[in-house]
Coordinates of C-alpha atoms in Angstrom, one line a residue:
V1 CA 91.8 157.6 -85.2
G2 CA 92.9 155.3 -87.9
S3 CA 94.6 152.6 -89.6
D4 CA 96.4 153.3 -92.7
P5 CA 94.0 151.4 -95.2
C6 CA 96.3 149.2 -96.9
F7 CA 97.4 147.7 -93.7
T8 CA 94.5 147.5 -92.4
R9 CA 93.0 144.9 -95.4
W10 CA 96.0 143.2 -95.4
A11 CA 96.1 142.2 -91.9
I12 CA 92.4 141.3 -92.2
D13 CA 92.7 138.8 -94.7
R14 CA 95.9 136.9 -92.5
L15 CA 93.9 136.8 -89.6
L16 CA 90.9 135.0 -91.9
H17 CA 93.4 132.7 -93.5
W18 CA 95.7 131.9 -90.5
R19 CA 95.5 128.3 -90.6
G20 CA 96.4 128.4 -87.2
C21 CA 98.2 125.6 -84.9
D22 CA 98.1 122.6 -83.0
S23 CA 97.0 123.8 -79.3
R24 CA 97.9 121.9 -76.5
G25 CA 94.8 122.5 -74.7
R26 CA 90.9 124.9 -74.8
V27 CA 90.7 127.4 -76.7
V28 CA 88.2 129.2 -75.0
H29 CA 87.3 132.5 -77.9
L30 CA 85.7 135.9 -76.7
H31 CA 84.4 138.4 -79.4
G32 CA 82.5 141.5 -79.8
T33 CA 79.9 142.6 -81.9
A34 CA 80.8 146.0 -83.3
D35 CA 84.3 144.6 -83.4
R36 CA 85.3 147.1 -86.7
L37 CA 89.1 145.8 -86.7
L38 CA 87.3 141.7 -86.8
P39 CA 84.2 142.0 -87.8
Y40 CA 82.1 139.3 -86.1
R41 CA 80.5 138.3 -89.1
Y42 CA 83.5 136.7 -90.5
I43 CA 83.8 135.4 -86.8
T44 CA 82.6 131.6 -85.4
A45 CA 83.0 132.7 -80.7
D46 CA 82.5 130.3 -77.9
E47 CA 80.9 134.1 -75.8
T48 CA 79.4 136.9 -77.7
L49 CA 79.7 140.6 -76.3
P50 CA 76.6 142.4 -77.6
G51 CA 78.5 145.8 -78.8
G52 CA 81.2 144.9 -77.4
H53 CA 84.8 146.2 -80.1
H54 CA 88.5 145.3 -80.7
F55 CA 89.1 146.9 -77.0
M56 CA 86.7 145.3 -75.3
T57 CA 89.4 144.1 -71.9
F58 CA 89.7 147.1 -71.6
D59 CA 86.0 148.4 -71.3
N60 CA 84.3 145.4 -71.0
A61 CA 86.7 144.5 -68.6
N62 CA 84.7 142.5 -65.8
W63 CA 82.5 141.1 -68.3
V64 CA 85.9 139.3 -69.9
N65 CA 87.3 138.6 -66.1
L66 CA 83.7 137.2 -65.6
T67 CA 83.3 134.9 -68.7
I68 CA 86.6 134.4 -68.5
A69 CA 86.5 132.8 -64.9
K70 CA 83.3 130.3 -65.8
Y71 CA 85.2 129.1 -68.0
L72 CA 88.3 128.0 -65.7
L73 CA 85.4 127.1 -63.1
Q74 CA 84.1 124.7 -65.8
L75 CA 87.4 122.8 -66.3
R76 CA 88.1 122.3 -63.0
D77 CA 85.4 120.7 -62.7
D78 CA 85.0 118.2 -64.9
S79 CA 89.2 118.0 -64.0
P80 CA 89.6 114.6 -62.2
P81 CA 91.0 114.1 -59.0
V82 CA 94.5 115.3 -58.1
A83 CA 95.8 111.5 -56.6

């Protein structure tokens, strides 16, 4: 299964040159080293899954869930107590 090469080049170019936006909170970037759609060599990720590809949320759901849980626990532990 493949994508139109022109669209793929355009999409990657847009992502690589995306200016982003002002986020209201911490963003944690998870990325796989085998992602062919968004190549790892162009990415700065907080967490890296060796061999993970673009659909790692399905194929490696356990790793993704555990990694997200780790960050949520850190967020909870770093939060001031609620009055």
